[in-house]
JSON list of C-alpha atoms in Angstrom, two decimals:
[
{"chain": "A", "resi": 1, "resn": "MET", "atom": "CA", "xyz": [69.35, 74.04, 58.22]},
{"chain": "A", "resi": 2, "resn": "PHE", "atom": "CA", "xyz": [66.81, 76.43, 56.68]},
{"chain": "A", "resi": 3, "resn": "LEU", "atom": "CA", "xyz": [69.37, 78.51, 54.80]},
{"chain": "A", "resi": 4, "resn": "PRO", "atom": "CA", "xyz": [70.23, 77.88, 51.13]},
{"chain": "A", "resi": 5, "resn": "ALA", "atom": "CA", "xyz": [73.55, 76.12, 50.65]},
{"chain": "A", "resi": 6, "resn": "ASN", "atom": "CA", "xyz": [75.28, 79.31, 49.54]},
{"chain": "A", "resi": 7, "resn": "ARG", "atom": "CA", "xyz": [74.21, 81.09, 52.73]},
{"chain": "A", "resi": 8, "resn": "ARG", "atom": "CA", "xyz": [75.04, 78.46, 55.34]},
{"chain": "A", "resi": 9, "resn": "ARG", "atom": "CA", "xyz": [77.26, 80.55, 57.55]},
{"chain": "A", "resi": 10, "resn": "ALA", "atom": "CA", "xyz": [76.79, 82.14, 60.95]},
{"chain": "A", "resi": 11, "resn": "GLU", "atom": "CA", "xyz": [76.65, 85.74, 59.73]},
{"chain": "A", "resi": 12, "resn": "GLN", "atom": "CA", "xyz": [74.60, 87.09, 56.83]},
{"chain": "A", "resi": 13, "resn": "ARG", "atom": "CA", "xyz": [74.75, 90.55, 55.27]},
{"chain": "A", "resi": 14, "resn": "VAL", "atom": "CA", "xyz": [71.48, 91.79, 53.77]},
{"chain": "A", "resi": 15, "resn": "PRO", "atom": "CA", "xyz": [70.59, 95.09, 52.09]},
{"chain": "A", "resi": 16, "resn": "ALA", "atom": "CA", "xyz": [69.07, 97.76, 54.36]},
{"chain": "A", "resi": 17, "resn": "GLU", "atom": "CA", "xyz": [65.77, 98.56, 52.65]},
{"chain": "A", "resi": 18, "resn": "GLY", "atom": "CA", "xyz": [64.48, 100.65, 55.51]},
{"chain": "A", "resi": 19, "resn": "THR", "atom": "CA", "xyz": [60.89, 99.44, 55.12]},
{"chain": "A", "resi": 20, "resn": "ASN", "atom": "CA", "xyz": [61.34, 95.71, 55.69]},
{"chain": "A", "resi": 21, "resn": "THR", "atom": "CA", "xyz": [60.49, 94.28, 59.10]},
{"chain": "A", "resi": 22, "resn": "LEU", "atom": "CA", "xyz": [62.74, 91.88, 60.96]},
{"chain": "A", "resi": 23, "resn": "GLY", "atom": "CA", "xyz": [60.23, 89.11, 60.31]},
{"chain": "A", "resi": 24, "resn": "HIS", "atom": "CA", "xyz": [60.34, 89.74, 56.57]},
{"chain": "A", "resi": 25, "resn": "ILE", "atom": "CA", "xyz": [64.15, 89.78, 56.53]},
{"chain": "A", "resi": 26, "resn": "VAL", "atom": "CA", "xyz": [64.47, 86.52, 58.49]},
{"chain": "A", "resi": 27, "resn": "GLU", "atom": "CA", "xyz": [61.90, 84.68, 56.40]},
{"chain": "A", "resi": 28, "resn": "ALA", "atom": "CA", "xyz": [63.43, 86.02, 53.16]},
{"chain": "A", "resi": 29, "resn": "LEU", "atom": "CA", "xyz": [66.65, 84.29, 54.23]},
{"chain": "A", "resi": 30, "resn": "GLY", "atom": "CA", "xyz": [64.69, 81.02, 54.53]},
{"chain": "A", "resi": 31, "resn": "VAL", "atom": "CA", "xyz": [63.84, 80.71, 58.24]},
{"chain": "A", "resi": 32, "resn": "PRO", "atom": "CA", "xyz": [60.10, 80.46, 59.09]},
{"chain": "A", "resi": 33, "resn": "LEU", "atom": "CA", "xyz": [59.21, 82.62, 62.09]},
{"chain": "A", "resi": 34, "resn": "PRO", "atom": "CA", "xyz": [57.84, 79.67, 64.11]},
{"chain": "A", "resi": 35, "resn": "GLU", "atom": "CA", "xyz": [61.43, 78.38, 64.13]},
{"chain": "A", "resi": 36, "resn": "VAL", "atom": "CA", "xyz": [62.77, 81.60, 65.68]},
{"chain": "A", "resi": 37, "resn": "GLY", "atom": "CA", "xyz": [63.17, 81.55, 69.44]},
{"chain": "A", "resi": 38, "resn": "GLY", "atom": "CA", "xyz": [63.95, 85.24, 69.85]},
{"chain": "A", "resi": 39, "resn": "LEU", "atom": "CA", "xyz": [65.40, 88.32, 68.15]},
{"chain": "A", "resi": 40, "resn": "LEU", "atom": "CA", "xyz": [67.94, 90.87, 69.28]},
{"chain": "A", "resi": 41, "resn": "ALA", "atom": "CA", "xyz": [68.72, 94.12, 67.47]},
{"chain": "A", "resi": 42, "resn": "ASP", "atom": "CA", "xyz": [72.07, 95.56, 68.57]},
{"chain": "A", "resi": 43, "resn": "GLY", "atom": "CA", "xyz": [71.74, 93.54, 71.77]},
{"chain": "A", "resi": 44, "resn": "ALA", "atom": "CA", "xyz": [68.21, 94.69, 72.67]},
{"chain": "A", "resi": 45, "resn": "PRO", "atom": "CA", "xyz": [65.09, 92.48, 72.47]},
{"chain": "A", "resi": 46, "resn": "ALA", "atom": "CA", "xyz": [63.22, 92.99, 69.22]},
{"chain": "A", "resi": 47, "resn": "GLU", "atom": "CA", "xyz": [59.94, 91.87, 67.64]},
{"chain": "A", "resi": 48, "resn": "PRO", "atom": "CA", "xyz": [59.30, 90.52, 64.12]},
{"chain": "A", "resi": 49, "resn": "GLY", "atom": "CA", "xyz": [57.34, 93.67, 63.30]},
{"chain": "A", "resi": 50, "resn": "ASP", "atom": "CA", "xyz": [60.23, 96.02, 64.13]},
{"chain": "A", "resi": 51, "resn": "ARG", "atom": "CA", "xyz": [62.13, 97.79, 61.34]},
{"chain": "A", "resi": 52, "resn": "PRO", "atom": "CA", "xyz": [65.87, 97.66, 61.98]},
{"chain": "A", "resi": 53, "resn": "ALA", "atom": "CA", "xyz": [68.11, 100.64, 61.36]},
{"chain": "A", "resi": 54, "resn": "PRO", "atom": "CA", "xyz": [70.78, 100.39, 58.63]},
{"chain": "A", "resi": 55, "resn": "GLY", "atom": "CA", "xyz": [73.88, 98.70, 60.00]},
{"chain": "A", "resi": 56, "resn": "ALA", "atom": "CA", "xyz": [72.03, 97.03, 62.87]},
{"chain": "A", "resi": 57, "resn": "LEU", "atom": "CA", "xyz": [73.34, 93.69, 64.11]},
{"chain": "A", "resi": 58, "resn": "ILE", "atom": "CA", "xyz": [70.45, 91.22, 64.34]},
{"chain": "A", "resi": 59, "resn": "GLU", "atom": "CA", "xyz": [70.76, 88.01, 66.34]},
{"chain": "A", "resi": 60, "resn": "VAL", "atom": "CA", "xyz": [68.33, 85.19, 65.56]},
{"chain": "A", "resi": 61, "resn": "ALA", "atom": "CA", "xyz": [68.00, 82.51, 68.23]},
{"chain": "A", "resi": 62, "resn": "ALA", "atom": "CA", "xyz": [66.65, 78.99, 67.76]},
{"chain": "A", "resi": 63, "resn": "VAL", "atom": "CA", "xyz": [63.55, 77.92, 69.64]},
{"chain": "A", "resi": 64, "resn": "PRO", "atom": "CA", "xyz": [64.30, 76.71, 73.19]},
{"chain": "A", "resi": 65, "resn": "ARG", "atom": "CA", "xyz": [64.15, 73.03, 74.02]},
{"chain": "A", "resi": 66, "resn": "PRO", "atom": "CA", "xyz": [61.88, 72.14, 75.62]},
{"chain": "A", "resi": 67, "resn": "GLN", "atom": "CA", "xyz": [59.70, 74.74, 73.93]},
{"chain": "A", "resi": 68, "resn": "PRO", "atom": "CA", "xyz": [56.76, 76.01, 76.02]},
{"chain": "A", "resi": 69, "resn": "VAL", "atom": "CA", "xyz": [53.29, 75.75, 74.48]},
{"chain": "A", "resi": 70, "resn": "PRO", "atom": "CA", "xyz": [50.25, 77.57, 75.94]},
{"chain": "A", "resi": 71, "resn": "LEU", "atom": "CA", "xyz": [48.00, 74.95, 77.53]},
{"chain": "A", "resi": 72, "resn": "ASP", "atom": "CA", "xyz": [44.36, 75.09, 78.53]},
{"chain": "A", "resi": 73, "resn": "PRO", "atom": "CA", "xyz": [43.40, 74.49, 82.18]},
{"chain": "A", "resi": 74, "resn": "GLY", "atom": "CA", "xyz": [43.74, 70.80, 82.99]},
{"chain": "A", "resi": 75, "resn": "GLN", "atom": "CA", "xyz": [45.80, 70.13, 79.86]},
{"chain": "A", "resi": 76, "resn": "ASP", "atom": "CA", "xyz": [49.19, 68.49, 80.54]},
{"chain": "A", "resi": 77, "resn": "ALA", "atom": "CA", "xyz": [50.52, 68.16, 76.97]},
{"chain": "A", "resi": 78, "resn": "PRO", "atom": "CA", "xyz": [50.15, 70.04, 73.69]},
{"chain": "A", "resi": 79, "resn": "ARG", "atom": "CA", "xyz": [47.55, 68.94, 71.16]},
{"chain": "A", "resi": 80, "resn": "PHE", "atom": "CA", "xyz": [48.92, 68.36, 67.67]},
{"chain": "A", "resi": 81, "resn": "LEU", "atom": "CA", "xyz": [47.70, 68.54, 64.07]},
{"chain": "A", "resi": 82, "resn": "LEU", "atom": "CA", "xyz": [49.81, 66.96, 61.33]},
{"chain": "A", "resi": 83, "resn": "ASP", "atom": "CA", "xyz": [49.79, 67.70, 57.62]},
{"chain": "A", "resi": 84, "resn": "VAL", "atom": "CA", "xyz": [49.08, 65.07, 54.97]},
{"chain": "A", "resi": 85, "resn": "HIS", "atom": "CA", "xyz": [52.68, 63.84, 54.70]},
{"chain": "A", "resi": 86, "resn": "LEU", "atom": "CA", "xyz": [53.10, 62.79, 58.34]},
{"chain": "A", "resi": 87, "resn": "GLY", "atom": "CA", "xyz": [50.64, 59.93, 58.74]},
{"chain": "A", "resi": 88, "resn": "THR", "atom": "CA", "xyz": [53.09, 57.48, 60.32]},
{"chain": "A", "resi": 89, "resn": "LEU", "atom": "CA", "xyz": [54.24, 60.10, 62.82]},
{"chain": "A", "resi": 90, "resn": "ALA", "atom": "CA", "xyz": [50.60, 60.78, 63.71]},
{"chain": "A", "resi": 91, "resn": "ARG", "atom": "CA", "xyz": [50.03, 57.12, 64.58]},
{"chain": "A", "resi": 92, "resn": "ARG", "atom": "CA", "xyz": [53.13, 57.05, 66.76]},
{"chain": "A", "resi": 93, "resn": "LEU", "atom": "CA", "xyz": [52.09, 60.17, 68.64]},
{"chain": "A", "resi": 94, "resn": "ARG", "atom": "CA", "xyz": [48.71, 58.57, 69.30]},
{"chain": "A", "resi": 95, "resn": "LEU", "atom": "CA", "xyz": [50.48, 55.40, 70.49]},
{"chain": "A", "resi": 96, "resn": "LEU", "atom": "CA", "xyz": [52.13, 57.61, 73.13]},
{"chain": "A", "resi": 97, "resn": "GLY", "atom": "CA", "xyz": [48.79, 59.00, 74.25]},
{"chain": "A", "resi": 98, "resn": "LEU", "atom": "CA", "xyz": [49.15, 62.45, 72.64]},
{"chain": "A", "resi": 99, "resn": "ASP", "atom": "CA", "xyz": [46.01, 64.09, 71.26]},
{"chain": "A", "resi": 100, "resn": "THR", "atom": "CA", "xyz": [46.88, 64.08, 67.56]},
{"chain": "A", "resi": 101, "resn": "ALA", "atom": "CA", "xyz": [44.63, 65.10, 64.68]},
{"chain": "A", "resi": 102, "resn": "TYR", "atom": "CA", "xyz": [45.48, 63.99, 61.14]},
{"chain": "A", "resi": 103, "resn": "HIS", "atom": "CA", "xyz": [43.70, 64.07, 57.79]},
{"chain": "A", "resi": 104, "resn": "ASN", "atom": "CA", "xyz": [45.11, 62.75, 54.52]},
{"chain": "A", "resi": 105, "resn": "ASP", "atom": "CA", "xyz": [42.97, 65.07, 52.39]},
{"chain": "A", "resi": 106, "resn": "MET", "atom": "CA", "xyz": [43.05, 68.50, 54.09]},
{"chain": "A", "resi": 107, "resn": "ASP", "atom": "CA", "xyz": [44.50, 71.53, 52.31]},
{"chain": "A", "resi": 108, "resn": "ASP", "atom": "CA", "xyz": [46.69, 74.20, 53.92]},
{"chain": "A", "resi": 109, "resn": "PRO", "atom": "CA", "xyz": [43.99, 76.82, 54.68]},
{"chain": "A", "resi": 110, "resn": "ALA", "atom": "CA", "xyz": [41.83, 74.18, 56.38]},
{"chain": "A", "resi": 111, "resn": "LEU", "atom": "CA", "xyz": [44.78, 72.97, 58.45]},
{"chain": "A", "resi": 112, "resn": "VAL", "atom": "CA", "xyz": [45.38, 76.49, 59.74]},
{"chain": "A", "resi": 113, "resn": "VAL", "atom": "CA", "xyz": [41.70, 76.93, 60.58]},
{"chain": "A", "resi": 114, "resn": "GLN", "atom": "CA", "xyz": [41.60, 73.67, 62.59]},
{"chain": "A", "resi": 115, "resn": "ALA", "atom": "CA", "xyz": [44.91, 74.34, 64.33]},
{"chain": "A", "resi": 116, "resn": "ASN", "atom": "CA", "xyz": [43.68, 77.76, 65.46]},
{"chain": "A", "resi": 117, "resn": "ALA", "atom": "CA", "xyz": [40.18, 76.65, 66.44]},
{"chain": "A", "resi": 118, "resn": "GLU", "atom": "CA", "xyz": [41.38, 73.68, 68.51]},
{"chain": "A", "resi": 119, "resn": "ARG", "atom": "CA", "xyz": [44.64, 75.25, 69.74]},
{"chain": "A", "resi": 120, "resn": "ARG", "atom": "CA", "xyz": [46.74, 72.52, 68.16]},
{"chain": "A", "resi": 121, "resn": "VAL", "atom": "CA", "xyz": [50.41, 72.81, 67.26]},
{"chain": "A", "resi": 122, "resn": "LEU", "atom": "CA", "xyz": [50.59, 72.36, 63.49]},
{"chain": "A", "resi": 123, "resn": "LEU", "atom": "CA", "xyz": [53.44, 70.01, 62.56]},
{"chain": "A", "resi": 124, "resn": "THR", "atom": "CA", "xyz": [54.74, 70.07, 59.01]},
{"chain": "A", "resi": 125, "resn": "GLN", "atom": "CA", "xyz": [57.77, 69.95, 56.75]},
{"chain": "A", "resi": 126, "resn": "ASP", "atom": "CA", "xyz": [56.25, 72.62, 54.50]},
{"chain": "A", "resi": 127, "resn": "ARG", "atom": "CA", "xyz": [57.99, 75.95, 55.21]},
{"chain": "A", "resi": 128, "resn": "GLY", "atom": "CA", "xyz": [55.35, 77.82, 53.25]},
{"chain": "A", "resi": 129, "resn": "LEU", "atom": "CA", "xyz": [52.66, 76.54, 55.60]},
{"chain": "A", "resi": 130, "resn": "LEU", "atom": "CA", "xyz": [54.66, 77.78, 58.60]},
{"chain": "A", "resi": 131, "resn": "ARG", "atom": "CA", "xyz": [54.87, 81.24, 57.03]},
{"chain": "A", "resi": 132, "resn": "ARG", "atom": "CA", "xyz": [51.10, 81.74, 57.10]},
{"chain": "A", "resi": 133, "resn": "ARG", "atom": "CA", "xyz": [50.51, 84.73, 59.34]},
{"chain": "A", "resi": 134, "resn": "ALA", "atom": "CA", "xyz": [47.18, 83.44, 60.63]},
{"chain": "A", "resi": 135, "resn": "LEU", "atom": "CA", "xyz": [48.75, 80.31, 62.18]},
{"chain": "A", "resi": 136, "resn": "TRP", "atom": "CA", "xyz": [48.82, 80.56, 65.98]},
{"chain": "A", "resi": 137, "resn": "PHE", "atom": "CA", "xyz": [51.56, 77.90, 66.59]},
{"chain": "A", "resi": 138, "resn": "GLY", "atom": "CA", "xyz": [53.52, 75.72, 64.21]},
{"chain": "A", "resi": 139, "resn": "ALA", "atom": "CA", "xyz": [56.69, 73.64, 64.19]},
{"chain": "A", "resi": 140, "resn": "TYR", "atom": "CA", "xyz": [58.92, 72.20, 61.49]},
{"chain": "A", "resi": 141, "resn": "VAL", "atom": "CA", "xyz": [59.43, 68.43, 61.81]},
{"chain": "A", "resi": 142, "resn": "ARG", "atom": "CA", "xyz": [63.07, 67.44, 61.29]},
{"chain": "A", "resi": 143, "resn": "GLY", "atom": "CA", "xyz": [64.07, 64.10, 59.86]},
{"chain": "A", "resi": 144, "resn": "ALA", "atom": "CA", "xyz": [63.12, 61.92, 56.90]},
{"chain": "A", "resi": 145, "resn": "GLN", "atom": "CA", "xyz": [62.22, 58.78, 58.87]},
{"chain": "A", "resi": 146, "resn": "PRO", "atom": "CA", "xyz": [59.41, 58.43, 61.42]},
{"chain": "A", "resi": 147, "resn": "ASP", "atom": "CA", "xyz": [61.85, 57.37, 64.18]},
{"chain": "A", "resi": 148, "resn": "ASP", "atom": "CA", "xyz": [63.93, 60.52, 63.69]},
{"chain": "A", "resi": 149, "resn": "GLN", "atom": "CA", "xyz": [60.84, 62.72, 63.38]},
{"chain": "A", "resi": 150, "resn": "LEU", "atom": "CA", "xyz": [59.40, 61.37, 66.62]},
{"chain": "A", "resi": 151, "resn": "ARG", "atom": "CA", "xyz": [62.63, 61.86, 68.57]},
{"chain": "A", "resi": 152, "resn": "ASP", "atom": "CA", "xyz": [62.96, 65.42, 67.29]},
{"chain": "A", "resi": 153, "resn": "LEU", "atom": "CA", "xyz": [59.39, 66.28, 68.25]},
{"chain": "A", "resi": 154, "resn": "LEU", "atom": "CA", "xyz": [59.68, 64.74, 71.73]},
{"chain": "A", "resi": 155, "resn": "ASP", "atom": "CA", "xyz": [63.00, 66.48, 72.29]},
{"chain": "A", "resi": 156, "resn": "ARG", "atom": "CA", "xyz": [61.49, 69.81, 71.24]},
{"chain": "A", "resi": 157, "resn": "PHE", "atom": "CA", "xyz": [58.32, 69.74, 73.36]},
{"chain": "A", "resi": 158, "resn": "ALA", "atom": "CA", "xyz": [59.03, 67.07, 76.03]},
{"chain": "A", "resi": 159, "resn": "PRO", "atom": "CA", "xyz": [55.27, 66.45, 76.39]},
{"chain": "A", "resi": 160, "resn": "GLY", "atom": "CA", "xyz": [53.67, 64.35, 79.08]},
{"chain": "A", "resi": 161, "resn": "LEU", "atom": "CA", "xyz": [53.09, 60.86, 77.68]},
{"chain": "A", "resi": 162, "resn": "ARG", "atom": "CA", "xyz": [50.28, 58.39, 78.37]},
{"chain": "A", "resi": 163, "resn": "PRO", "atom": "CA", "xyz": [51.13, 55.37, 76.22]},
{"chain": "A", "resi": 164, "resn": "TRP", "atom": "CA", "xyz": [48.48, 52.89, 75.10]},
{"chain": "A", "resi": 165, "resn": "THR", "atom": "CA", "xyz": [45.57, 55.25, 75.85]},
{"chain": "A", "resi": 166, "resn": "ARG", "atom": "CA", "xyz": [44.59, 56.46, 72.35]},
{"chain": "A", "resi": 167, "resn": "CYS", "atom": "CA", "xyz": [43.37, 54.82, 69.19]},
{"chain": "A", "resi": 168, "resn": "THR", "atom": "CA", "xyz": [46.09, 54.98, 66.55]},
{"chain": "A", "resi": 169, "resn": "ALA", "atom": "CA", "xyz": [43.43, 54.91, 63.83]},
{"chain": "A", "resi": 170, "resn": "CYS", "atom": "CA", "xyz": [41.16, 57.78, 64.87]},
{"chain": "A", "resi": 171, "resn": "ASN", "atom": "CA", "xyz": [42.72, 59.43, 67.98]},
{"chain": "A", "resi": 172, "resn": "GLY", "atom": "CA", "xyz": [39.84, 58.36, 70.22]},
{"chain": "A", "resi": 173, "resn": "VAL", "atom": "CA", "xyz": [40.35, 57.31, 73.84]},
{"chain": "A", "resi": 174, "resn": "LEU", "atom": "CA", "xyz": [40.84, 53.60, 74.59]},
{"chain": "A", "resi": 175, "resn": "ALA", "atom": "CA", "xyz": [38.88, 51.81, 77.28]},
{"chain": "A", "resi": 176, "resn": "GLU", "atom": "CA", "xyz": [39.38, 48.35, 78.71]},
{"chain": "A", "resi": 177, "resn": "ALA", "atom": "CA", "xyz": [37.13, 45.75, 77.13]},
{"chain": "A", "resi": 178, "resn": "ALA", "atom": "CA", "xyz": [36.19, 42.31, 78.39]},
{"chain": "A", "resi": 179, "resn": "LYS", "atom": "CA", "xyz": [36.98, 39.47, 76.04]},
{"chain": "A", "resi": 180, "resn": "ASP", "atom": "CA", "xyz": [33.36, 38.45, 75.68]},
{"chain": "A", "resi": 181, "resn": "GLU", "atom": "CA", "xyz": [32.44, 42.02, 74.70]},
{"chain": "A", "resi": 182, "resn": "VAL", "atom": "CA", "xyz": [34.76, 42.05, 71.66]},
{"chain": "A", "resi": 183, "resn": "GLN", "atom": "CA", "xyz": [34.93, 38.40, 70.66]},
{"chain": "A", "resi": 184, "resn": "ASP", "atom": "CA", "xyz": [32.77, 38.93, 67.57]},
{"chain": "A", "resi": 185, "resn": "ALA", "atom": "CA", "xyz": [35.49, 41.25, 66.20]},
{"chain": "A", "resi": 186, "resn": "LEU", "atom": "CA", "xyz": [38.29, 38.72, 66.77]},
{"chain": "A", "resi": 187, "resn": "ALA", "atom": "CA", "xyz": [39.74, 36.00, 64.58]},
{"chain": "A", "resi": 188, "resn": "ASP", "atom": "CA", "xyz": [39.76, 32.52, 66.12]},
{"chain": "A", "resi": 189, "resn": "GLY", "atom": "CA", "xyz": [43.55, 32.57, 66.62]},
{"chain": "A", "resi": 190, "resn": "THR", "atom": "CA", "xyz": [43.46, 35.93, 68.37]},
{"chain": "A", "resi": 191, "resn": "ARG", "atom": "CA", "xyz": [40.61, 34.84, 70.62]},
{"chain": "A", "resi": 192, "resn": "ARG", "atom": "CA", "xyz": [42.54, 31.75, 71.69]},
{"chain": "A", "resi": 193, "resn": "SER", "atom": "CA", "xyz": [45.87, 33.54, 72.20]},
{"chain": "A", "resi": 194, "resn": "TYR", "atom": "CA", "xyz": [44.99, 36.77, 74.04]},
{"chain": "A", "resi": 195, "resn": "ASP", "atom": "CA", "xyz": [42.83, 37.71, 77.01]},
{"chain": "A", "resi": 196, "resn": "VAL", "atom": "CA", "xyz": [43.45, 41.46, 77.50]},
{"chain": "A", "resi": 197, "resn": "TYR", "atom": "CA", "xyz": [41.77, 43.92, 75.14]},
{"chain": "A", "resi": 198, "resn": "GLY", "atom": "CA", "xyz": [41.01, 47.56, 74.70]},
{"chain": "A", "resi": 199, "resn": "ARG", "atom": "CA", "xyz": [38.47, 49.27, 72.49]},
{"chain": "A", "resi": 200, "resn": "CYS", "atom": "CA", "xyz": [38.23, 52.80, 71.10]},
{"chain": "A", "resi": 201, "resn": "VAL", "atom": "CA", "xyz": [35.22, 54.59, 72.52]},
{"chain": "A", "resi": 202, "resn": "ASP", "atom": "CA", "xyz": [34.82, 56.54, 69.25]},
{"chain": "A", "resi": 203, "resn": "CYS", "atom": "CA", "xyz": [35.37, 54.16, 66.34]},
{"chain": "A", "resi": 204, "resn": "GLY", "atom": "CA", "xyz": [35.13, 50.79, 68.12]},
{"chain": "A", "resi": 205, "resn": "GLN", "atom": "CA", "xyz": [38.55, 49.56, 66.96]},
{"chain": "A", "resi": 206, "resn": "VAL", "atom": "CA", "xyz": [39.70, 46.66, 69.16]},
{"chain": "A", "resi": 207, "resn": "TYR", "atom": "CA", "xyz": [43.30, 46.41, 70.39]},
{"chain": "A", "resi": 208, "resn": "TRP", "atom": "CA", "xyz": [45.42, 43.68, 71.95]},
{"chain": "A", "resi": 209, "resn": "ARG", "atom": "CA", "xyz": [49.14, 43.01, 72.35]},
{"chain": "A", "resi": 210, "resn": "GLY", "atom": "CA", "xyz": [49.78, 41.12, 69.14]},
{"chain": "A", "resi": 211, "resn": "ALA", "atom": "CA", "xyz": [52.80, 40.12, 67.11]},
{"chain": "A", "resi": 212, "resn": "HIS", "atom": "CA", "xyz": [53.99, 43.72, 66.81]},
{"chain": "A", "resi": 213, "resn": "GLY", "atom": "CA", "xyz": [53.71, 44.36, 70.54]},
{"chain": "A", "resi": 214, "resn": "ASP", "atom": "CA", "xyz": [57.44, 44.17, 71.25]},
{"chain": "A", "resi": 215, "resn": "HIS", "atom": "CA", "xyz": [58.26, 46.64, 68.48]},
{"chain": "A", "resi": 216, "resn": "LEU", "atom": "CA", "xyz": [55.65, 49.09, 69.72]},
{"chain": "A", "resi": 217, "resn": "ALA", "atom": "CA", "xyz": [56.92, 48.69, 73.28]},
{"chain": "A", "resi": 218, "resn": "GLU", "atom": "CA", "xyz": [60.42, 49.64, 72.05]},
{"chain": "A", "resi": 219, "resn": "ILE", "atom": "CA", "xyz": [59.00, 52.80, 70.47]},
{"chain": "A", "resi": 220, "resn": "VAL", "atom": "CA", "xyz": [57.29, 53.69, 73.74]},
{"chain": "A", "resi": 221, "resn": "GLN", "atom": "CA", "xyz": [60.39, 53.04, 75.85]},
{"chain": "A", "resi": 222, "resn": "ASP", "atom": "CA", "xyz": [62.60, 55.09, 73.55]},
{"chain": "A", "resi": 223, "resn": "ALA", "atom": "CA", "xyz": [60.07, 57.93, 73.67]},
{"chain": "A", "resi": 224, "resn": "MET", "atom": "CA", "xyz": [59.98, 57.89, 77.46]},
{"chain": "A", "resi": 225, "resn": "ARG", "atom": "CA", "xyz": [63.79, 58.07, 77.58]},
{"chain": "A", "resi": 226, "resn": "THR", "atom": "CA", "xyz": [63.86, 60.99, 75.12]},
{"chain": "A", "resi": 227, "resn": "VAL", "atom": "CA", "xyz": [61.36, 63.01, 77.14]},
{"chain": "A", "resi": 228, "resn": "ALA", "atom": "CA", "xyz": [63.08, 62.20, 80.43]},
{"chain": "A", "resi": 229, "resn": "ALA", "atom": "CA", "xyz": [66.46, 63.28, 79.05]},
{"chain": "A", "resi": 230, "resn": "ARG", "atom": "CA", "xyz": [65.08, 66.60, 77.82]},
{"chain": "A", "resi": 231, "resn": "ARG", "atom": "CA", "xyz": [63.29, 67.28, 81.10]},
{"chain": "A", "resi": 232, "resn": "ALA", "atom": "CA", "xyz": [66.35, 66.44, 83.22]},
{"chain": "A", "resi": 233, "resn": "PRO", "atom": "CA", "xyz": [67.84, 69.52, 84.92]},
{"chain": "A", "resi": 234, "resn": "GLU", "atom": "CA", "xyz": [71.05, 70.91, 83.50]},
{"chain": "A", "resi": 235, "resn": "PRO", "atom": "CA", "xyz": [74.15, 69.88, 85.51]},
{"chain": "A", "resi": 236, "resn": "ALA", "atom": "CA", "xyz": [75.38, 72.61, 87.86]}
]
């Protein structure tokens, strides 16, 4: 999918410059290195910094699914950082309980700095951003619609999910809240119709199962099925 239309075939022939690394050759063809799962040069494992000999046969593998991500002690799912074009996806990841940072005004260098400092997987559809050498871990988000983007991401990483535990507005953790504790933030109709509430411990946003609850529940159920299918063992 990363190759130009005139190069979309299984085998590519490129000039042997002698000084170019494998990483440079692959990215020059259009494939960001974070989307490469492994390299072989004449059947032997190779690294992006290697310089292939003229006539070498290079095999470029896709990333494995599920793709492992280095986790800190006690961490059971990757942390994510999304670029400015993926706001809806960010809210859906938070709905599923995934630690997801998002800013609608952050430039590329700042995104890389935050991703590295907080060990977050940077999610983007900007190939140039994925080519930044300083980035510790990035991933290209496939799909034009949020539903497709979410399924692709869950299929790729199969993260542990904790739905309904994060604020979709700010990424803070949700805590149960008694009705009388949040009633000042509720409209009269909401106060009469609902008794179970949660509140973000960071921004104070109040949540309840409103008119969109069924739609959100469908998103959660579909996400759980996607992760379960990817985690299922391969048939013998």
